[in-house]
XYZ file of C-alpha atoms in Angstrom:
761
model
C 23.943 29.123 16.604
C 26.299 30.507 13.964
C 28.438 27.427 14.298
C 25.479 25.123 13.537
C 24.503 27.168 10.478
C 28.060 26.873 9.185
C 27.901 23.158 9.899
C 24.788 22.761 7.754
C 26.570 24.496 4.879
C 29.439 22.037 5.178
C 27.035 19.100 5.316
C 25.234 20.203 2.147
C 28.560 20.443 0.364
C 29.547 16.928 1.471
C 26.037 15.407 1.072
C 26.223 14.378 4.707
C 24.032 14.678 7.785
C 24.960 14.939 11.435
C 23.792 14.159 14.943
C 23.839 17.194 17.220
C 23.400 17.000 20.991
C 22.597 20.216 22.851
C 23.024 19.746 26.610
C 21.679 22.640 28.650
C 18.542 24.510 29.665
C 15.606 25.197 27.355
C 16.354 28.896 26.748
C 19.904 28.164 25.665
C 18.804 25.278 23.454
C 16.179 27.437 21.759
C 18.815 30.046 21.000
C 20.857 27.432 19.171
C 18.042 26.269 16.891
C 15.710 29.240 16.407
C 17.305 30.430 13.125
C 18.692 27.102 11.988
C 15.920 26.222 9.521
C 14.050 28.208 6.900
C 10.262 28.432 6.932
C 9.871 26.247 3.804
C 11.827 23.338 5.331
C 10.086 20.401 6.992
C 11.404 19.719 10.482
C 9.843 17.180 12.843
C 9.569 17.760 16.585
C 9.178 14.254 18.009
C 8.069 13.257 21.512
C 6.374 10.288 23.178
C 3.046 12.029 23.619
C 2.367 15.651 22.857
C 0.122 18.436 21.684
C 1.168 21.844 20.406
C 0.371 23.331 23.824
C 2.531 20.681 25.476
C 5.438 21.529 23.196
C 5.064 25.267 23.574
C 5.103 24.927 27.355
C 7.949 22.421 27.347
C 10.380 24.289 25.110
C 9.294 27.853 25.843
C 9.124 29.092 22.254
C 6.674 31.510 20.602
C 3.717 30.225 18.649
C 5.007 31.675 15.396
C 8.344 29.913 15.801
C 6.559 26.636 16.424
C 4.095 27.104 13.591
C 6.586 27.899 10.848
C 9.469 25.666 11.750
C 8.278 22.424 13.285
C 5.731 19.725 12.631
C 4.740 18.029 15.875
C 4.852 14.220 15.604
C 4.042 11.597 18.203
C 6.739 8.922 18.235
C 4.205 6.110 17.815
C 3.010 7.667 14.543
C 6.453 7.867 12.946
C 6.030 4.579 11.004
C 3.239 6.277 9.027
C 5.794 8.791 7.706
C 8.290 6.205 6.440
C 9.418 7.065 2.933
C 9.222 10.820 3.461
C 12.246 13.093 3.381
C 12.636 15.882 5.922
C 15.189 18.634 6.514
C 15.763 17.738 10.129
C 14.313 16.560 13.407
C 14.411 17.591 17.063
C 13.892 15.243 20.013
C 13.707 16.529 23.572
C 14.795 13.552 25.681
C 12.804 14.884 28.645
C 9.680 14.153 26.593
C 10.848 10.588 25.886
C 13.403 8.857 23.696
C 13.052 5.375 22.193
C 15.542 3.400 20.151
C 12.979 2.855 17.383
C 12.393 6.615 17.149
C 16.096 7.244 16.639
C 16.222 4.600 13.923
C 13.141 5.763 12.028
C 13.639 9.512 12.093
C 17.351 9.373 11.243
C 16.544 7.552 8.011
C 14.143 10.295 6.918
C 16.597 13.203 7.124
C 18.062 14.307 3.799
C 21.614 15.468 3.195
C 22.431 18.750 4.873
C 20.036 17.945 7.721
C 20.540 17.526 11.445
C 19.073 15.206 14.038
C 19.123 17.324 17.199
C 18.768 15.855 20.683
C 17.948 18.280 23.483
C 19.298 16.929 26.758
C 20.056 18.190 30.254
C 23.694 18.192 31.327
C 25.373 14.797 31.236
C 24.977 13.971 34.905
C 21.281 14.860 34.922
C 20.585 13.054 31.621
C 22.178 9.852 32.928
C 19.680 9.779 35.814
C 16.647 11.173 33.928
C 13.469 9.083 33.874
C 12.638 8.214 30.259
C 8.861 8.106 29.549
C 9.505 5.598 26.726
C 10.561 3.005 29.324
C 6.929 2.664 30.412
C 6.185 0.317 27.468
C 7.990 -2.583 29.155
C 7.323 -1.880 32.837
C 5.034 -4.407 34.513
C 2.906 -3.378 37.481
C 3.972 -2.339 40.142
C 7.154 -0.973 38.522
C 7.196 2.743 37.707
C 9.523 4.914 35.630
C 11.736 5.459 38.654
C 12.334 1.679 38.823
C 13.610 1.448 35.235
C 17.334 1.376 34.716
C 19.117 4.067 32.714
C 21.620 1.712 31.128
C 20.361 2.495 27.609
C 21.061 6.192 28.185
C 24.513 5.309 29.525
C 25.039 3.185 26.416
C 24.100 6.107 24.118
C 26.422 8.486 25.952
C 29.220 5.943 25.852
C 28.652 5.245 22.138
C 28.662 8.908 21.140
C 31.067 10.558 23.546
C 34.138 9.968 21.415
C 32.491 9.663 18.018
C 32.153 12.021 15.070
C 29.045 13.864 16.276
C 28.448 17.444 17.351
C 28.048 17.716 21.107
C 27.612 21.161 22.647
C 27.097 21.726 26.349
C 26.010 24.917 28.061
C 28.895 25.845 30.325
C 27.420 28.496 32.592
C 24.629 30.984 33.046
C 25.930 33.391 30.400
C 25.148 30.740 27.771
C 28.729 30.112 26.683
C 29.332 26.616 25.333
C 31.990 23.971 25.420
C 32.488 21.081 23.017
C 32.475 17.580 24.387
C 33.792 16.257 21.068
C 36.881 17.908 19.683
C 36.864 15.871 16.460
C 33.301 16.699 15.449
C 34.217 18.266 12.117
C 37.056 15.964 11.160
C 35.433 14.594 7.997
C 33.558 17.726 6.964
C 34.651 19.994 4.165
C 35.381 23.642 4.919
C 34.295 24.792 1.480
C 31.302 27.019 2.251
C 30.399 27.799 -1.362
C 27.019 26.053 -0.990
C 24.215 27.713 0.930
C 21.978 25.795 3.325
C 19.156 25.984 0.796
C 21.179 24.046 -1.769
C 20.008 20.446 -1.913
C 22.057 17.915 -3.809
C 20.057 15.844 -6.255
C 21.898 12.728 -7.325
C 21.339 11.575 -10.863
C 19.127 8.512 -10.905
C 19.403 5.674 -11.452
C 22.645 4.930 -9.626
C 24.836 2.009 -10.635
C 23.237 -0.140 -7.918
C 19.756 0.844 -9.066
C 20.653 0.105 -12.673
C 21.504 -3.473 -11.712
C 18.180 -3.744 -9.841
C 16.215 -2.329 -12.795
C 17.848 -4.813 -15.164
C 17.002 -7.614 -12.755
C 13.346 -6.481 -12.633
C 13.355 -6.346 -16.441
C 14.505 -10.005 -16.461
C 11.600 -10.939 -14.201
C 9.132 -9.168 -16.483
C 10.421 -10.535 -19.785
C 12.357 -13.679 -18.829
C 11.364 -17.076 -17.465
C 8.317 -17.297 -15.223
C 8.501 -18.321 -11.590
C 11.875 -16.685 -10.993
C 11.037 -13.900 -8.535
C 13.513 -11.220 -7.528
C 14.299 -10.090 -3.974
C 15.816 -6.614 -3.605
C 17.262 -5.804 -0.177
C 18.786 -2.571 1.091
C 19.329 -0.435 4.128
C 17.323 2.760 4.257
C 18.063 5.580 1.834
C 19.375 3.300 -0.939
C 16.587 3.993 -3.424
C 14.881 0.627 -3.700
C 11.399 2.204 -3.984
C 12.521 4.683 -6.652
C 14.141 1.780 -8.530
C 10.750 0.018 -8.556
C 9.082 3.098 -10.041
C 11.726 3.608 -12.731
C 11.710 -0.105 -13.608
C 7.909 -0.118 -13.898
C 8.004 2.666 -16.498
C 10.825 1.002 -18.428
C 8.918 -2.281 -18.573
C 5.757 -0.506 -19.752
C 7.659 1.320 -22.493
C 9.225 -1.957 -23.612
C 5.960 -3.777 -24.195
C 4.161 -4.437 -20.904
C 0.721 -2.902 -20.421
C -0.209 -3.292 -16.764
C 2.125 -3.315 -13.768
C 0.839 -3.473 -10.189
C 2.596 -2.545 -6.972
C 1.472 -3.518 -3.492
C 2.519 -2.777 0.092
C 0.912 -2.794 3.511
C -0.118 0.857 2.972
C -0.499 3.061 -0.087
C 1.770 5.779 1.335
C 4.688 3.326 1.408
C 4.663 3.380 -2.409
C 4.760 7.177 -2.641
C 8.423 7.255 -3.687
C 7.855 4.628 -6.384
C 5.098 6.672 -8.050
C 7.009 9.937 -7.639
C 10.052 8.580 -9.460
C 7.915 6.800 -12.034
C 6.403 10.136 -13.111
C 9.796 11.861 -12.954
C 11.243 9.154 -15.195
C 8.396 9.574 -17.670
C 9.068 13.312 -17.848
C 12.799 12.711 -18.277
C 12.474 10.414 -21.263
C 9.811 12.496 -23.040
C 11.435 13.421 -26.366
C 9.146 14.055 -29.373
C 12.144 14.429 -31.719
C 13.087 10.802 -31.084
C 9.509 9.572 -31.194
C 9.187 9.157 -27.439
C 5.872 10.892 -26.939
C 3.721 10.004 -23.973
C 0.353 11.374 -22.939
C -0.214 11.119 -19.197
C -3.852 10.229 -18.539
C -3.784 9.843 -14.746
C -1.239 11.025 -12.207
C -2.619 10.620 -8.708
C -1.741 8.684 -5.550
C -1.641 5.013 -6.424
C -2.231 5.384 -10.174
C -0.184 6.507 -13.166
C -1.494 5.771 -16.626
C -0.374 7.091 -19.993
C -0.635 6.479 -23.718
C 2.427 5.381 -25.643
C 2.311 4.372 -29.299
C -1.476 4.586 -29.047
C -1.503 1.930 -26.302
C -2.713 2.482 -22.739
C -0.097 1.756 -20.074
C -0.981 1.490 -16.387
C 1.066 1.467 -13.184
C -1.221 1.142 -10.157
C -1.346 0.266 -6.468
C -3.457 -2.731 -5.423
C -3.907 -3.619 -1.747
C -2.441 -7.024 -0.797
C -5.661 -8.430 0.665
C -7.497 -7.548 -2.556
C -4.806 -9.353 -4.548
C -5.408 -12.522 -2.547
C -9.150 -12.464 -3.179
C -8.846 -11.206 -6.765
C -5.548 -12.245 -8.363
C -4.522 -9.564 -10.831
C -3.834 -10.163 -14.500
C -0.999 -7.622 -14.336
C 2.118 -8.374 -16.366
C 4.297 -7.833 -13.290
C 3.659 -7.477 -9.547
C 6.028 -5.398 -7.402
C 5.922 -5.759 -3.603
C 7.414 -2.805 -1.717
C 8.434 -3.038 1.963
C 7.738 -6.763 1.786
C 8.913 -7.264 5.377
C 5.799 -5.391 6.544
C 3.604 -8.177 5.189
C 3.170 -11.522 6.987
C 4.899 -14.541 5.537
C 1.657 -16.460 4.727
C 0.390 -13.486 2.705
C 3.694 -13.197 0.829
C 3.550 -16.926 0.162
C 0.018 -16.605 -1.227
C 1.172 -13.820 -3.554
C 4.109 -15.966 -4.639
C 1.837 -18.895 -5.494
C -0.773 -16.805 -7.315
C 1.507 -14.620 -9.465
C 4.197 -15.768 -11.870
C 6.267 -12.586 -12.170
C 7.132 -10.838 -8.922
C 9.806 -8.582 -7.467
C 9.994 -8.113 -3.695
C 11.790 -5.122 -2.169
C 12.447 -4.780 1.529
C 14.471 -2.883 4.089
C 16.636 -5.026 6.320
C 16.651 -3.083 9.583
C 14.137 -4.091 12.241
C 12.488 -0.696 12.668
C 11.112 -0.986 9.107
C 9.035 -3.962 10.154
C 9.986 -7.560 10.665
C 12.938 -7.450 8.298
C 14.437 -10.471 9.978
C 11.182 -12.359 9.517
C 11.597 -11.883 5.794
C 15.117 -13.282 6.058
C 14.287 -16.161 8.396
C 10.909 -17.279 7.115
C 9.980 -16.087 3.649
C 13.282 -16.944 1.967
C 12.737 -20.530 3.080
C 9.427 -20.466 1.200
C 11.188 -19.059 -1.853
C 13.694 -21.910 -1.733
C 10.860 -24.451 -1.652
C 8.385 -22.914 -4.096
C 10.657 -21.048 -6.531
C 14.207 -22.366 -6.108
C 15.438 -20.285 -9.068
C 14.695 -16.959 -7.350
C 17.254 -14.178 -7.683
C 18.671 -11.673 -5.182
C 19.879 -8.108 -5.571
C 21.325 -5.840 -2.874
C 21.550 -2.031 -3.014
C 24.497 -0.672 -1.068
C 25.126 2.835 -2.419
C 23.137 5.508 -0.507
C 21.107 8.059 -2.438
C 19.721 10.476 0.144
C 23.239 11.021 1.499
C 26.830 10.155 0.650
C 28.911 7.209 1.851
C 30.311 7.361 5.406
C 27.475 9.611 6.514
C 28.174 10.728 10.129
C 24.540 10.405 11.224
C 24.103 6.909 9.798
C 27.374 5.760 11.379
C 26.396 7.234 14.760
C 22.920 5.646 14.776
C 24.129 2.256 13.536
C 26.828 2.217 16.210
C 24.484 3.190 19.043
C 21.565 0.926 18.089
C 23.806 -2.020 17.154
C 22.215 -2.144 13.711
C 25.488 -3.535 12.414
C 25.912 -6.010 15.298
C 26.676 -9.627 14.464
C 26.931 -12.790 16.516
C 30.259 -14.447 17.296
C 32.304 -15.545 14.308
C 32.798 -19.268 14.888
C 35.487 -21.347 13.213
C 33.203 -24.035 11.786
C 36.111 -26.450 11.502
C 36.113 -26.553 15.288
C 32.344 -26.955 15.711
C 31.591 -30.017 17.825
C 29.299 -32.687 16.391
C 27.570 -33.048 19.751
C 27.346 -30.682 22.689
C 26.746 -31.722 26.284
C 26.064 -29.455 29.262
C 29.637 -30.174 30.423
C 30.965 -28.447 27.286
C 29.043 -25.247 28.057
C 29.528 -22.475 30.554
C 26.160 -21.008 31.640
C 26.235 -17.462 32.968
C 23.521 -15.207 34.315
C 24.657 -11.735 33.315
C 23.623 -8.263 34.457
C 23.032 -5.284 32.182
C 25.914 -3.457 33.863
C 28.236 -6.151 32.492
C 26.910 -5.516 28.993
C 27.595 -1.805 29.357
C 31.174 -2.500 30.381
C 31.735 -5.096 27.661
C 30.555 -3.846 24.280
C 31.844 -6.956 22.485
C 29.615 -9.116 24.696
C 26.649 -6.797 24.089
C 27.143 -6.893 20.317
C 27.521 -10.663 20.311
C 24.372 -11.155 22.428
C 22.200 -8.715 20.506
C 23.448 -9.992 17.152
C 22.453 -13.492 18.231
C 18.958 -12.298 19.206
C 18.512 -10.446 15.906
C 19.385 -13.450 13.732
C 17.141 -15.781 15.719
C 13.885 -13.850 15.949
C 11.798 -12.242 13.244
C 10.605 -9.281 15.322
C 13.761 -8.056 17.057
C 13.950 -4.255 16.787
C 16.076 -1.447 18.298
C 13.490 -1.105 21.088
C 14.465 -4.611 22.199
C 17.949 -3.263 22.889
C 16.412 -0.569 25.089
C 14.344 -3.146 26.973
C 17.339 -5.457 27.325
C 19.328 -2.670 29.009
C 16.593 -0.899 31.009
C 13.948 -3.407 32.154
C 14.172 -3.879 35.951
C 12.662 -7.400 35.859
C 14.616 -9.020 33.042
C 16.867 -12.071 33.457
C 19.605 -12.837 30.923
C 21.158 -16.296 30.706
C 23.848 -17.114 28.132
C 25.555 -20.337 27.103
C 29.239 -19.867 26.324
C 31.661 -22.217 24.623
C 35.413 -21.907 24.649
C 37.092 -22.042 21.254
C 40.700 -21.114 20.480
C 41.190 -19.836 24.035
C 38.208 -17.488 23.664
C 34.710 -17.717 25.137
C 31.892 -17.294 22.608
C 28.203 -16.736 23.343
C 26.435 -19.472 21.367
C 23.038 -19.348 23.071
C 20.894 -16.963 25.103
C 17.577 -16.776 26.915
C 15.745 -13.623 28.050
C 13.054 -13.942 30.744
C 10.650 -11.406 32.246
C 9.153 -11.749 35.733
C 5.349 -11.787 35.758
C 2.563 -12.662 38.191
C 2.195 -12.121 41.960
C -0.772 -9.858 41.292
C -3.665 -8.936 43.554
C -6.717 -10.796 42.154
C -9.090 -8.072 43.354
C -7.415 -5.255 41.431
C -8.288 -4.093 37.932
C -6.154 -5.045 34.969
C -2.458 -4.424 35.525
C 0.092 -3.196 33.011
C 2.100 -6.007 31.423
C 1.945 -9.535 32.935
C 0.981 -11.032 29.569
C 0.654 -14.725 30.441
C -0.994 -14.539 33.910
C -3.671 -12.087 32.775
C -4.319 -13.814 29.442
C -4.795 -17.236 31.026
C -6.939 -15.812 33.829
C -9.163 -13.977 31.363
C -9.770 -17.110 29.289
C -9.518 -20.181 31.540
C -8.226 -19.659 35.077
C -9.673 -18.635 38.397
C -8.669 -15.185 39.648
C -6.348 -16.524 42.331
C -4.123 -17.850 39.523
C -2.765 -14.263 39.353
C -1.077 -14.825 42.728
C 1.351 -17.314 41.201
C 4.700 -16.141 39.834
C 6.209 -16.936 36.439
C 9.249 -16.253 34.361
C 8.019 -15.628 30.827
C 10.643 -16.631 28.275
C 10.712 -13.739 25.786
C 13.539 -14.865 23.537
C 15.609 -17.981 23.090
C 18.387 -17.969 20.510
C 21.145 -20.373 19.442
C 24.095 -19.692 17.154
C 23.360 -21.133 13.666
C 26.552 -23.218 13.746
C 25.343 -25.012 16.893
C 21.634 -25.414 16.249
C 20.100 -28.912 16.569
C 22.697 -29.805 19.198
C 20.380 -29.473 22.192
C 21.670 -26.015 23.219
C 18.123 -24.654 23.541
C 17.130 -27.613 25.693
C 20.164 -27.116 27.954
C 19.342 -23.405 28.282
C 15.752 -24.126 29.325
C 16.998 -26.634 31.889
C 19.295 -23.981 33.376
C 16.458 -21.454 33.430
C 14.321 -24.013 35.270
C 17.059 -24.472 37.889
C 17.407 -20.722 38.442
C 13.634 -20.202 38.589
C 13.214 -23.046 41.086
C 15.918 -21.560 43.331
C 14.117 -18.202 43.103
C 10.811 -19.775 44.221
C 9.040 -19.216 40.870
C 5.817 -21.214 40.397
C 5.946 -21.879 36.648
C 7.785 -21.060 33.421
C 5.841 -19.710 30.455
C 6.205 -18.334 26.951
C 4.104 -16.767 24.207
C 5.251 -16.958 20.588
C 4.131 -17.224 16.989
C 3.382 -20.919 16.487
C 5.108 -22.887 13.749
C 5.571 -26.558 12.923
C 9.259 -26.301 13.856
C 8.768 -24.583 17.229
C 5.925 -26.615 18.727
C 7.807 -29.932 19.051
C 10.699 -28.141 20.769
C 8.479 -26.737 23.533
C 6.339 -29.851 23.919
C 9.423 -32.068 24.223
C 10.527 -29.878 27.153
C 7.159 -30.664 28.833
C 5.591 -27.246 28.291
C 1.805 -27.516 27.958
C -0.151 -25.565 25.308
C -2.771 -23.503 27.145
C -4.054 -20.857 24.736
C -4.119 -20.076 21.008
C -4.748 -16.478 19.951
C -7.573 -16.141 17.442
C -5.958 -13.151 15.699
C -2.921 -13.747 13.553
C 0.244 -11.799 14.329
C 0.674 -8.941 11.833
C 4.372 -9.588 11.335
C 4.553 -13.368 11.163
C 1.014 -14.257 10.090
C 1.076 -16.925 12.809
C -1.282 -17.487 15.717
C 0.311 -16.826 19.097
C 0.520 -19.839 21.386
C 0.908 -19.699 25.173
C 2.763 -22.576 26.822
C 3.667 -23.193 30.466
C 5.496 -25.676 32.673
C 4.704 -26.021 36.397
C 7.538 -25.894 38.934
C 5.481 -26.127 42.143
C 2.552 -28.263 43.295
C 0.206 -25.249 43.370
C 1.131 -24.319 39.810
C 0.674 -27.910 38.617
C -2.848 -27.993 40.030
C -3.767 -24.590 38.574
C -2.250 -25.276 35.154
C -3.914 -28.712 34.992
C -7.296 -26.995 35.404
C -6.417 -24.473 32.667
C -5.253 -27.290 30.396
C -8.504 -29.181 30.938
C -10.606 -26.130 30.068
C -8.457 -25.323 27.017
C -8.705 -28.958 25.907
C -12.507 -28.787 26.054
C -12.673 -25.471 24.188
C -9.998 -25.909 21.525
C -12.084 -28.027 19.086
C -14.820 -25.385 19.185
C -12.324 -22.561 18.583
C -11.152 -24.461 15.500
C -14.697 -24.367 14.132
C -15.371 -20.729 14.966
C -12.148 -18.707 15.041
C -9.104 -20.549 13.664
C -9.804 -21.280 10.003
C -6.167 -20.602 9.035
C -4.398 -22.575 11.776
C -2.297 -25.130 9.843
C -3.348 -28.757 10.230
C 0.111 -29.879 11.371
C -0.082 -27.433 14.288
C -3.614 -28.572 15.114
C -2.503 -32.201 15.465
C 0.658 -31.220 17.379
C -1.470 -29.353 19.927
C -4.167 -32.008 20.249
C -1.524 -34.688 20.706
C -0.569 -33.067 24.046
C -4.103 -33.443 25.438
C -4.650 -35.882 28.265
C -7.771 -38.076 28.221
C -9.080 -39.882 31.283
C -10.371 -42.724 29.135
C -10.225 -43.768 25.507
C -13.304 -45.246 23.912
C -11.928 -48.129 21.871
C -15.369 -48.594 20.286
C -14.752 -45.487 18.205
C -12.762 -47.619 15.758
C -16.032 -49.274 14.793
C -17.393 -45.988 13.443
C -14.397 -45.616 11.158
C -14.721 -49.195 9.922
C -18.437 -48.685 9.274
C -17.646 -45.627 7.180
C -14.683 -47.214 5.407
C -16.823 -50.205 4.351
C -19.654 -48.002 3.031
C -22.141 -49.424 5.575
C -22.792 -46.044 7.199
C -22.837 -42.619 5.493
C -20.503 -39.916 6.788
C -23.336 -37.745 8.107
C -24.638 -40.514 10.398
C -21.374 -40.996 12.287
C -19.424 -37.738 11.746
C -19.619 -37.057 15.493
C -18.015 -40.417 16.289
C -15.295 -39.824 13.659
C -14.680 -36.385 15.160
C -14.387 -37.902 18.654
C -11.979 -40.577 17.379
C -9.863 -37.831 15.761
C -9.514 -35.862 19.001
C -8.326 -38.989 20.829
C -6.089 -40.248 18.003
C -3.965 -37.220 17.121
C -0.779 -39.281 17.305
C -2.046 -41.662 14.629
C -3.125 -38.832 12.345
C 0.169 -36.983 12.978
C 1.997 -39.889 11.323
C 0.138 -39.296 8.066
C 1.478 -37.093 5.276
C 1.039 -33.318 5.578
C -1.577 -33.290 2.816
C -3.537 -36.124 4.481
C -3.410 -34.339 7.845
C -4.781 -31.194 6.197
C -7.649 -32.989 4.426
C -8.717 -34.784 7.609
C -8.430 -31.607 9.704
C -10.396 -29.432 7.279
C -13.277 -31.885 6.877
C -13.506 -33.727 10.198
C -12.369 -31.097 12.727
C -13.122 -27.783 11.022
C -16.316 -29.137 9.403
C -15.704 -27.370 6.104
C -18.010 -28.201 3.197
C -17.203 -30.998 0.752
C -16.833 -28.424 -2.029
C -14.433 -26.263 -0.011
C -12.211 -29.193 0.970
C -12.195 -30.540 -2.583
C -11.217 -27.122 -3.969
C -8.489 -26.516 -1.389
C -6.882 -29.916 -1.904
C -7.499 -30.355 -5.648
C -9.828 -33.333 -5.271
C -12.753 -34.294 -7.505
C -15.697 -33.149 -5.436
C -17.211 -35.037 -2.515
C -16.284 -38.422 -3.928
C -12.623 -37.423 -4.134
C -12.611 -36.214 -0.528
C -14.385 -39.352 0.753
C -12.014 -41.596 -1.166
C -9.091 -39.815 0.496
C -10.642 -40.178 3.966
C -11.365 -43.865 3.482
C -7.868 -44.539 2.178
C -6.457 -42.964 5.348
C -8.699 -45.135 7.520
C -7.511 -48.237 5.677
C -3.912 -47.238 6.432
C -4.625 -46.515 10.106
C -6.709 -49.566 11.100
C -5.207 -53.064 10.692
C -6.790 -55.090 7.900
C -7.631 -58.002 10.221
C -9.905 -55.664 12.214
C -11.674 -54.652 9.032
C -12.038 -58.302 7.964
C -13.510 -59.298 11.330
C -15.810 -56.314 11.228
C -16.963 -57.269 7.695
C -18.199 -60.629 8.986
C -20.129 -58.841 11.699
C -21.624 -56.494 9.094
C -22.786 -59.493 7.023
C -24.605 -61.127 9.953
C -26.343 -57.972 11.124
C -26.815 -55.889 8.017
C -30.584 -55.857 8.532
C -30.072 -53.693 11.631
C -28.528 -50.895 9.563
């Protein structure tokens, strides 16, 4: 206990934090931490699921100790506390430990603080069932079926690192150190007390660059947004607050900030007010009168002018575009790409700030998706990266330990692009099905694989590492290529076993695709069939568009067939780029989710490919029912599904017969012999059966036709959305498309027919 108190003094002096592992029984662990924190300090006690009674019983501590020293937090609620600073945190691994929890809580601890893990002895911890594994266990698997490879990975990552690891040696509570080098980088100057908290002068040099860049957005050329990226603890939110005040003092009157939740902007407003108080100097004429200082709003008078810095919710901004001089978007990765794109199109001066690590939200989605939109819509956008930490000093032991264990600094294989082949064939690749034990024994392989998964998918998080290592029903297939006498992983597929369920039982845990399809379209006995659901597929950027993904799917199909699997399946956020890839591999679209994914803003699509005769029959029935229902879902529940995706999906439908007479309805309409309302049903029917023809039109033409003919939107709505002059403009566009789709000789022949029989119309 004394040793840990001395450690905290050293950490305060060095502006560092540390990871402490206490391996022993509860009484001994409580002795180590009972006097470690003062009553005014905020310390989180984190577990998978808990109440105060649960904690008191689990750790055997008095009520008063619990009340004054710890705030009990459920792990799933930690994201709501992002942006807060705490003095420390305690996690009892017996109550559950997730990779995301480690990532989130470590970033909240301020300098001088400790992240303490309470564990049994090493041997017992390595075999301990982790309640957090239940999130990815499909029925009938239980916690005892989950692997403990993630725990082994943590132990292996930390055993010889610069952390504090104390283990109870015997019953008299003596301790031994597992790490002899735990204090190697810590100062022995104990002049600071534990209560001393270092406050770095703001702004830092990094922040100053960011503030100047924001100033350029506010006062420079329009349509040149700024993107600020940083790891946690680098002060991007405080930079937004300081910059907002500076811009207001220099002539702006109204600055808005938005985020997925108001509490995510807490730091920005805190530092905005602090900056106002810092610059207040009546002798130099800098007098400000603060009118409002409350959550989400700071307003003040300066030179007899009202200045406002306020929070506006993102959905409100879409419906009611603000007239603010500048819009700041904090934690932009928390917002879906379509929403960010809408903000980009509706506002001329924007600065986006986001954290890069996955546990902050879909940070990779921001990288992979939104920056592409920036390149298209505002090619002159600027970037700024904050590297210098603020809450702690460089080379912080806790940050290094967490990054190392969670592979937050992992990267995919470094390929010599001069040796990249123009074309890749299956003969050039070495396909390997690897076990998690191999990944534990080969950290380089693990880092290369996980780095590849992170760069390829917008929602990869530390918890995916835990699932990769612990799931009992996961299959890992990699594609390797030899270069310079070294094998590199250039592609990977992760699959999860699902299906083989009892149709008479109630809903089972997991089994996403079988249960979703059964609920919506299939008969109950469909649950009996087995599937490998493809969770992730990733290809090295240097080798994309070389057919690697196709070769990987073909190998997965071979392995699944040998294993007697009935069908392959996948569920993913649909995009114009992804759909052709899956459809070209003969996967059928079978379901579109009506709710958009929070991270990507996309609708989830379920696809499947039969491998057995029974699966082909069952999936054909599901496809038929989905085909019948999809046009109605478009009308009722999918107003935001992009037109290109609509036509890509419909183009996979199979029709028993095509009514060639439907062309006549289009010709009638194109020649002004029938009004739209009299044959809109026939035009709709022609559209469903002619998706390939419509798919060859321009993107704007596809969208106009989809919105009016399939989604049945009003003339006014379609005209407004596509910048056309009312109904006449929309009809002119439709008729021009028809003229391009139907050969002119057919129209000429039809005109003669119209002349002879006009009296019948």
